PDB file of C-alpha atoms in Angstrom:
ATOM      1  CA  UNK D   1      26.036  96.208 262.748  1.00  0.00           C
ATOM      2  CA  UNK D   2      24.691  97.873 259.611  1.00  0.00           C
ATOM      3  CA  UNK D   3      22.576  95.850 257.201  1.00  0.00           C
ATOM      4  CA  UNK D   4      22.814  96.794 253.535  1.00  0.00           C
ATOM      5  CA  UNK D   5      20.713  95.504 250.654  1.00  0.00           C
ATOM      6  CA  UNK D   6      22.021  95.961 247.126  1.00  0.00           C
ATOM      7  CA  UNK D   7      20.636  95.255 243.681  1.00  0.00           C
ATOM      8  CA  UNK D   8      21.793  95.662 240.118  1.00  0.00           C
ATOM      9  CA  UNK D   9      19.469  95.636 237.137  1.00  0.00           C
ATOM     10  CA  UNK D  10      20.176  95.374 233.415  1.00  0.00           C
ATOM     11  CA  UNK D  11      17.444  96.761 231.167  1.00  0.00           C
ATOM     12  CA  UNK D  12      17.467  94.293 228.279  1.00  0.00           C
ATOM     13  CA  UNK D  13      16.003  96.464 225.507  1.00  0.00           C
ATOM     14  CA  UNK D  14      18.582  99.229 226.007  1.00  0.00           C
ATOM     15  CA  UNK D  15      21.557  97.341 227.482  1.00  0.00           C
ATOM     16  CA  UNK D  16      21.682 100.057 230.157  1.00  0.00           C
ATOM     17  CA  UNK D  17      21.939  99.172 233.831  1.00  0.00           C
ATOM     18  CA  UNK D  18      21.147 100.601 237.240  1.00  0.00           C
ATOM     19  CA  UNK D  19      22.116 100.000 240.850  1.00  0.00           C
ATOM     20  CA  UNK D  20      20.325 100.531 244.132  1.00  0.00           C
ATOM     21  CA  UNK D  21      21.029 100.101 247.812  1.00  0.00           C
ATOM     22  CA  UNK D  22      19.265 100.386 251.149  1.00  0.00           C
ATOM     23  CA  UNK D  23      21.290 100.757 254.353  1.00  0.00           C
ATOM     24  CA  UNK D  24      19.675 100.046 257.714  1.00  0.00           C
ATOM     25  CA  UNK D  25      20.902 100.430 261.295  1.00  0.00           C
ATOM     26  CA  UNK D  26      18.732  99.470 264.277  1.00  0.00           C
ATOM     27  CA  UNK D  27      15.716  98.976 261.977  1.00  0.00           C
ATOM     28  CA  UNK D  28      15.969 102.566 260.686  1.00  0.00           C
ATOM     29  CA  UNK D  29      16.828 103.562 257.129  1.00  0.00           C
ATOM     30  CA  UNK D  30      20.182 105.334 257.086  1.00  0.00           C
ATOM     31  CA  UNK D  31      20.518 105.737 253.329  1.00  0.00           C
ATOM     32  CA  UNK D  32      18.692 104.674 250.177  1.00  0.00           C
ATOM     33  CA  UNK D  33      19.719 105.381 246.599  1.00  0.00           C
ATOM     34  CA  UNK D  34      19.191 104.217 243.000  1.00  0.00           C
ATOM     35  CA  UNK D  35      20.896 105.414 239.829  1.00  0.00           C
ATOM     36  CA  UNK D  36      21.641 104.435 236.235  1.00  0.00           C
ATOM     37  CA  UNK D  37      25.236 103.375 235.559  1.00  0.00           C
ATOM     38  CA  UNK D  38      25.382 102.992 231.765  1.00  0.00           C
ATOM     39  CA  UNK D  39      25.853  99.793 229.780  1.00  0.00           C
ATOM     40  CA  UNK D  40      26.493  96.645 231.811  1.00  0.00           C
ATOM     41  CA  UNK D  41      25.533  93.002 231.988  1.00  0.00           C
ATOM     42  CA  UNK D  42      23.310  91.857 234.847  1.00  0.00           C
ATOM     43  CA  UNK D  43      26.276  90.467 236.793  1.00  0.00           C
ATOM     44  CA  UNK D  44      28.359  93.594 236.191  1.00  0.00           C
ATOM     45  CA  UNK D  45      25.406  95.623 237.486  1.00  0.00           C
ATOM     46  CA  UNK D  46      25.124  93.411 240.580  1.00  0.00           C
ATOM     47  CA  UNK D  47      28.841  93.853 241.305  1.00  0.00           C
ATOM     48  CA  UNK D  48      28.548  97.606 240.745  1.00  0.00           C
ATOM     49  CA  UNK D  49      25.619  97.669 243.187  1.00  0.00           C
ATOM     50  CA  UNK D  50      27.729  95.916 245.828  1.00  0.00           C
ATOM     51  CA  UNK D  51      30.632  98.306 245.173  1.00  0.00           C
ATOM     52  CA  UNK D  52      28.356 101.354 245.366  1.00  0.00           C
ATOM     53  CA  UNK D  53      26.928 100.029 248.632  1.00  0.00           C
ATOM     54  CA  UNK D  54      30.406  99.463 250.065  1.00  0.00           C
ATOM     55  CA  UNK D  55      31.510 102.959 249.022  1.00  0.00           C
ATOM     56  CA  UNK D  56      28.476 104.491 250.742  1.00  0.00           C
ATOM     57  CA  UNK D  57      29.124 102.476 253.905  1.00  0.00           C
ATOM     58  CA  UNK D  58      32.737 103.698 253.890  1.00  0.00           C
ATOM     59  CA  UNK D  59      31.619 107.320 253.427  1.00  0.00           C
ATOM     60  CA  UNK D  60      29.319 106.893 256.451  1.00  0.00           C
ATOM     61  CA  UNK D  61      32.259 105.643 258.530  1.00  0.00           C
ATOM     62  CA  UNK D  62      30.739 102.183 258.963  1.00  0.00           C
ATOM     63  CA  UNK D  63      33.193  99.540 260.199  1.00  0.00           C
ATOM     64  CA  UNK D  64      30.856  96.526 260.544  1.00  0.00           C
ATOM     65  CA  UNK D  65      28.302  95.556 257.898  1.00  0.00           C
ATOM     66  CA  UNK D  66      26.481  92.714 256.243  1.00  0.00           C
ATOM     67  CA  UNK D  67      25.630  93.229 252.574  1.00  0.00           C
ATOM     68  CA  UNK D  68      22.743  91.238 251.124  1.00  0.00           C
ATOM     69  CA  UNK D  69      22.365  90.626 247.396  1.00  0.00           C
ATOM     70  CA  UNK D  70      20.007  88.487 245.344  1.00  0.00           C
ATOM     71  CA  UNK D  71      22.806  87.641 242.882  1.00  0.00           C
ATOM     72  CA  UNK D  72      24.188  84.239 243.860  1.00  0.00           C
ATOM     73  CA  UNK D  73      27.048  84.495 241.372  1.00  0.00           C
ATOM     74  CA  UNK D  74      28.482  87.716 242.822  1.00  0.00           C
ATOM     75  CA  UNK D  75      27.999  86.651 246.450  1.00  0.00           C
ATOM     76  CA  UNK D  76      29.603  83.228 245.917  1.00  0.00           C
ATOM     77  CA  UNK D  77      32.520  84.703 243.977  1.00  0.00           C
ATOM     78  CA  UNK D  78      33.111  87.360 246.646  1.00  0.00           C
ATOM     79  CA  UNK D  79      32.953  84.662 249.337  1.00  0.00           C
ATOM     80  CA  UNK D  80      35.428  82.567 247.278  1.00  0.00           C
ATOM     81  CA  UNK D  81      32.987  79.657 246.984  1.00  0.00           C
ATOM     82  CA  UNK D  82      32.936  79.934 243.182  1.00  0.00           C
ATOM     83  CA  UNK D  83      35.648  80.783 240.666  1.00  0.00           C
ATOM     84  CA  UNK D  84      35.461  83.974 238.645  1.00  0.00           C
ATOM     85  CA  UNK D  85      35.859  83.010 235.001  1.00  0.00           C
ATOM     86  CA  UNK D  86      34.310  86.076 233.340  1.00  0.00           C
ATOM     87  CA  UNK D  87      37.140  88.494 232.540  1.00  0.00           C
ATOM     88  CA  UNK D  88      34.800  91.497 232.898  1.00  0.00           C
ATOM     89  CA  UNK D  89      33.972  90.532 236.490  1.00  0.00           C
ATOM     90  CA  UNK D  90      37.558  90.002 237.686  1.00  0.00           C
ATOM     91  CA  UNK D  91      38.393  93.727 238.108  1.00  0.00           C
ATOM     92  CA  UNK D  92      35.107  94.246 239.943  1.00  0.00           C
ATOM     93  CA  UNK D  93      35.893  91.374 242.302  1.00  0.00           C
ATOM     94  CA  UNK D  94      39.368  92.832 242.873  1.00  0.00           C
ATOM     95  CA  UNK D  95      37.797  96.202 243.761  1.00  0.00           C
ATOM     96  CA  UNK D  96      35.446  94.505 246.256  1.00  0.00           C
ATOM     97  CA  UNK D  97      38.466  92.784 247.822  1.00  0.00           C
ATOM     98  CA  UNK D  98      40.339  96.089 248.003  1.00  0.00           C
ATOM     99  CA  UNK D  99      37.407  97.873 249.688  1.00  0.00           C
ATOM    100  CA  UNK D 100      37.026  95.096 252.291  1.00  0.00           C
ATOM    101  CA  UNK D 101      40.128  96.464 254.042  1.00  0.00           C
ATOM    102  CA  UNK D 102      38.068  99.524 255.085  1.00  0.00           C
ATOM    103  CA  UNK D 103      35.944  97.367 257.398  1.00  0.00           C
ATOM    104  CA  UNK D 104      36.652  95.565 260.650  1.00  0.00           C
ATOM    105  CA  UNK D 105      33.911  93.069 259.775  1.00  0.00           C
ATOM    106  CA  UNK D 106      32.044  92.703 256.498  1.00  0.00           C
ATOM    107  CA  UNK D 107      30.032  89.789 255.188  1.00  0.00           C
ATOM    108  CA  UNK D 108      28.176  89.105 251.965  1.00  0.00           C
ATOM    109  CA  UNK D 109      25.020  87.007 251.950  1.00  0.00           C
ATOM    110  CA  UNK D 110      22.671  85.857 249.235  1.00  0.00           C
ATOM    111  CA  UNK D 111      18.934  86.393 249.741  1.00  0.00           C
ATOM    112  CA  UNK D 112      16.019  85.487 247.462  1.00  0.00           C
ATOM    113  CA  UNK D 113      14.835  88.315 245.212  1.00  0.00           C
ATOM    114  CA  UNK D 114      11.491  88.520 247.018  1.00  0.00           C
ATOM    115  CA  UNK D 115      13.357  89.381 250.236  1.00  0.00           C
ATOM    116  CA  UNK D 116      15.223  92.097 248.342  1.00  0.00           C
ATOM    117  CA  UNK D 117      12.095  93.511 246.695  1.00  0.00           C
ATOM    118  CA  UNK D 118      12.331  97.076 248.024  1.00  0.00           C
ATOM    119  CA  UNK D 119      15.801  97.584 246.563  1.00  0.00           C
ATOM    120  CA  UNK D 120      15.042  95.534 243.469  1.00  0.00           C
ATOM    121  CA  UNK D 121      12.033  97.705 242.650  1.00  0.00           C
ATOM    122  CA  UNK D 122      14.165 100.848 243.101  1.00  0.00           C
ATOM    123  CA  UNK D 123      16.779  99.646 240.604  1.00  0.00           C
ATOM    124  CA  UNK D 124      14.048  98.824 238.071  1.00  0.00           C
ATOM    125  CA  UNK D 125      12.289 102.185 238.577  1.00  0.00           C
ATOM    126  CA  UNK D 126      15.249 103.882 236.925  1.00  0.00           C
ATOM    127  CA  UNK D 127      13.871 102.487 233.655  1.00  0.00           C
ATOM    128  CA  UNK D 128      10.153 102.876 234.273  1.00  0.00           C
ATOM    129  CA  UNK D 129       8.757 105.294 231.747  1.00  0.00           C
ATOM    130  CA  UNK D 130       5.487 106.887 232.666  1.00  0.00           C
ATOM    131  CA  UNK D 131       3.523 107.759 229.538  1.00  0.00           C
ATOM    132  CA  UNK D 132       2.774 111.440 229.096  1.00  0.00           C
ATOM    133  CA  UNK D 133      -0.917 112.339 229.066  1.00  0.00           C
ATOM    134  CA  UNK D 134      -2.422 112.275 225.605  1.00  0.00           C
ATOM    135  CA  UNK D 135      -4.532 115.178 224.363  1.00  0.00           C
ATOM    136  CA  UNK D 136      -5.805 113.946 220.985  1.00  0.00           C
ATOM    137  CA  UNK D 137      -9.240 112.628 220.164  1.00  0.00           C
ATOM    138  CA  UNK D 138     -10.739 109.214 219.431  1.00  0.00           C
ATOM    139  CA  UNK D 139     -12.753 107.874 216.543  1.00  0.00           C
ATOM    140  CA  UNK D 140     -14.337 104.418 216.877  1.00  0.00           C
ATOM    141  CA  UNK D 141     -13.603 102.328 213.757  1.00  0.00           C
ATOM    142  CA  UNK D 142     -14.931  98.974 214.980  1.00  0.00           C
ATOM    143  CA  UNK D 143     -16.424  97.350 218.077  1.00  0.00           C
ATOM    144  CA  UNK D 144     -13.103  97.523 219.944  1.00  0.00           C
ATOM    145  CA  UNK D 145     -10.885  99.389 217.483  1.00  0.00           C
ATOM    146  CA  UNK D 146     -10.198 103.100 217.680  1.00  0.00           C
ATOM    147  CA  UNK D 147      -8.346 105.624 215.601  1.00  0.00           C
ATOM    148  CA  UNK D 148      -6.524 107.934 217.982  1.00  0.00           C
ATOM    149  CA  UNK D 149      -5.717 111.270 216.369  1.00  0.00           C
ATOM    150  CA  UNK D 150      -3.331 113.961 217.490  1.00  0.00           C
ATOM    151  CA  UNK D 151      -0.011 114.896 215.901  1.00  0.00           C
ATOM    152  CA  UNK D 152      -0.107 111.397 214.379  1.00  0.00           C
ATOM    153  CA  UNK D 153      -2.803 108.769 213.922  1.00  0.00           C
ATOM    154  CA  UNK D 154      -2.584 105.356 215.564  1.00  0.00           C
ATOM    155  CA  UNK D 155      -4.931 102.409 215.706  1.00  0.00           C
ATOM    156  CA  UNK D 156      -5.751 101.011 219.152  1.00  0.00           C
ATOM    157  CA  UNK D 157      -7.309  97.557 219.499  1.00  0.00           C
ATOM    158  CA  UNK D 158      -8.622  96.987 223.025  1.00  0.00           C
ATOM    159  CA  UNK D 159      -9.324  93.279 222.489  1.00  0.00           C
ATOM    160  CA  UNK D 160      -5.683  92.637 221.640  1.00  0.00           C
ATOM    161  CA  UNK D 161      -4.400  95.548 223.812  1.00  0.00           C
ATOM    162  CA  UNK D 162      -2.258  96.742 220.913  1.00  0.00           C
ATOM    163  CA  UNK D 163      -1.406 100.060 219.303  1.00  0.00           C
ATOM    164  CA  UNK D 164       0.384 100.947 216.078  1.00  0.00           C
ATOM    165  CA  UNK D 165       2.520 103.661 217.716  1.00  0.00           C
ATOM    166  CA  UNK D 166       6.335 103.281 217.876  1.00  0.00           C
ATOM    167  CA  UNK D 167       6.402 103.225 221.694  1.00  0.00           C
ATOM    168  CA  UNK D 168       4.120 100.185 221.795  1.00  0.00           C
ATOM    169  CA  UNK D 169       5.845  98.425 218.868  1.00  0.00           C
ATOM    170  CA  UNK D 170       9.247  98.868 220.526  1.00  0.00           C
ATOM    171  CA  UNK D 171       7.792  97.704 223.863  1.00  0.00           C
ATOM    172  CA  UNK D 172       9.301 100.660 225.661  1.00  0.00           C
ATOM    173  CA  UNK D 173       5.886 101.525 227.101  1.00  0.00           C
ATOM    174  CA  UNK D 174       3.187  98.907 227.643  1.00  0.00           C
ATOM    175  CA  UNK D 175       0.430  99.956 227.642  1.00  0.00           C
ATOM    176  CA  UNK D 176       1.206 103.086 225.640  1.00  0.00           C
ATOM    177  CA  UNK D 177      -0.395 106.489 226.227  1.00  0.00           C
ATOM    178  CA  UNK D 178      -2.861 105.900 223.359  1.00  0.00           C
ATOM    179  CA  UNK D 179      -4.258 102.714 224.936  1.00  0.00           C
ATOM    180  CA  UNK D 180      -4.483 104.489 228.281  1.00  0.00           C
ATOM    181  CA  UNK D 181      -6.246 107.444 226.612  1.00  0.00           C
ATOM    182  CA  UNK D 182      -8.902 105.191 225.047  1.00  0.00           C
ATOM    183  CA  UNK D 183      -9.425 103.362 228.348  1.00  0.00           C
ATOM    184  CA  UNK D 184      -9.800 106.655 230.256  1.00  0.00           C
ATOM    185  CA  UNK D 185     -12.489 107.928 227.899  1.00  0.00           C
ATOM    186  CA  UNK D 186     -14.759 104.962 228.632  1.00  0.00           C
ATOM    187  CA  UNK D 187     -13.721 102.657 231.505  1.00  0.00           C
ATOM    188  CA  UNK D 188     -16.291 100.103 230.289  1.00  0.00           C
ATOM    189  CA  UNK D 189     -14.035  99.582 227.258  1.00  0.00           C
ATOM    190  CA  UNK D 190     -11.186  98.435 229.500  1.00  0.00           C
ATOM    191  CA  UNK D 191     -11.403  94.677 229.801  1.00  0.00           C
ATOM    192  CA  UNK D 192      -9.242  91.615 229.591  1.00  0.00           C
ATOM    193  CA  UNK D 193     -10.018  88.536 227.510  1.00  0.00           C
ATOM    194  CA  UNK D 194      -8.821  85.283 229.061  1.00  0.00           C
TER     195      UNK D 194
END
C-alpha cells in the first residue's frame, strides 16, 4: 500500500495558497511536490492538497493508498464524520468522492502537524522569500542604530530588530536584507534582548 502525506497552506498576508504531497512505497519516496495554487482559504488549500495527491496517485497507477493530512476538518468531512456546511468546500468534497472510484482501497487519516512536518514545510517554502544580498554601506548613527545607504536610505535598529524599509514594514521579509547586512558587517552587533 502507498502512503501519501498532503498539506495545504494559506499565506495570510497575500491570501495565496500552496499544496504539497509526499508519496511513499516500501519506505522509499516515490514522488514529492509543492506548488502555489492561487487564492484559497486554508481549508480549500487542504482539500486541494488532497485532490492533487489523489491525482498523482492515479497517474502513478496506484490502486491502494492511505492519505494522511493534518487538517481534521477535511479528513472528517471526507470520512463522513462531519457535515460540510461551507459552500466553497462542497465541490471539493464531491471531487474527492468522484476520484475515490479510481482506487480499490483508499483511506484518509488525520495526523498531527508535527508528524506531517516534511510536507508542511514544503508547502510553506513556496512563500519563503530569501532576501537578496545587499551591497550598500553602513553609517552608525547611535549605539545600535545604523543608516544603511544604497539606492535608498533606511534606519536599522538592532536593539529592536527593526528597519524602516518597506519589506520589513510589510512583514514580507523578517529580518530584512538591511538588518542582515548590518549583522554580517559585525557579528558582535547581532544580539537578542530578552
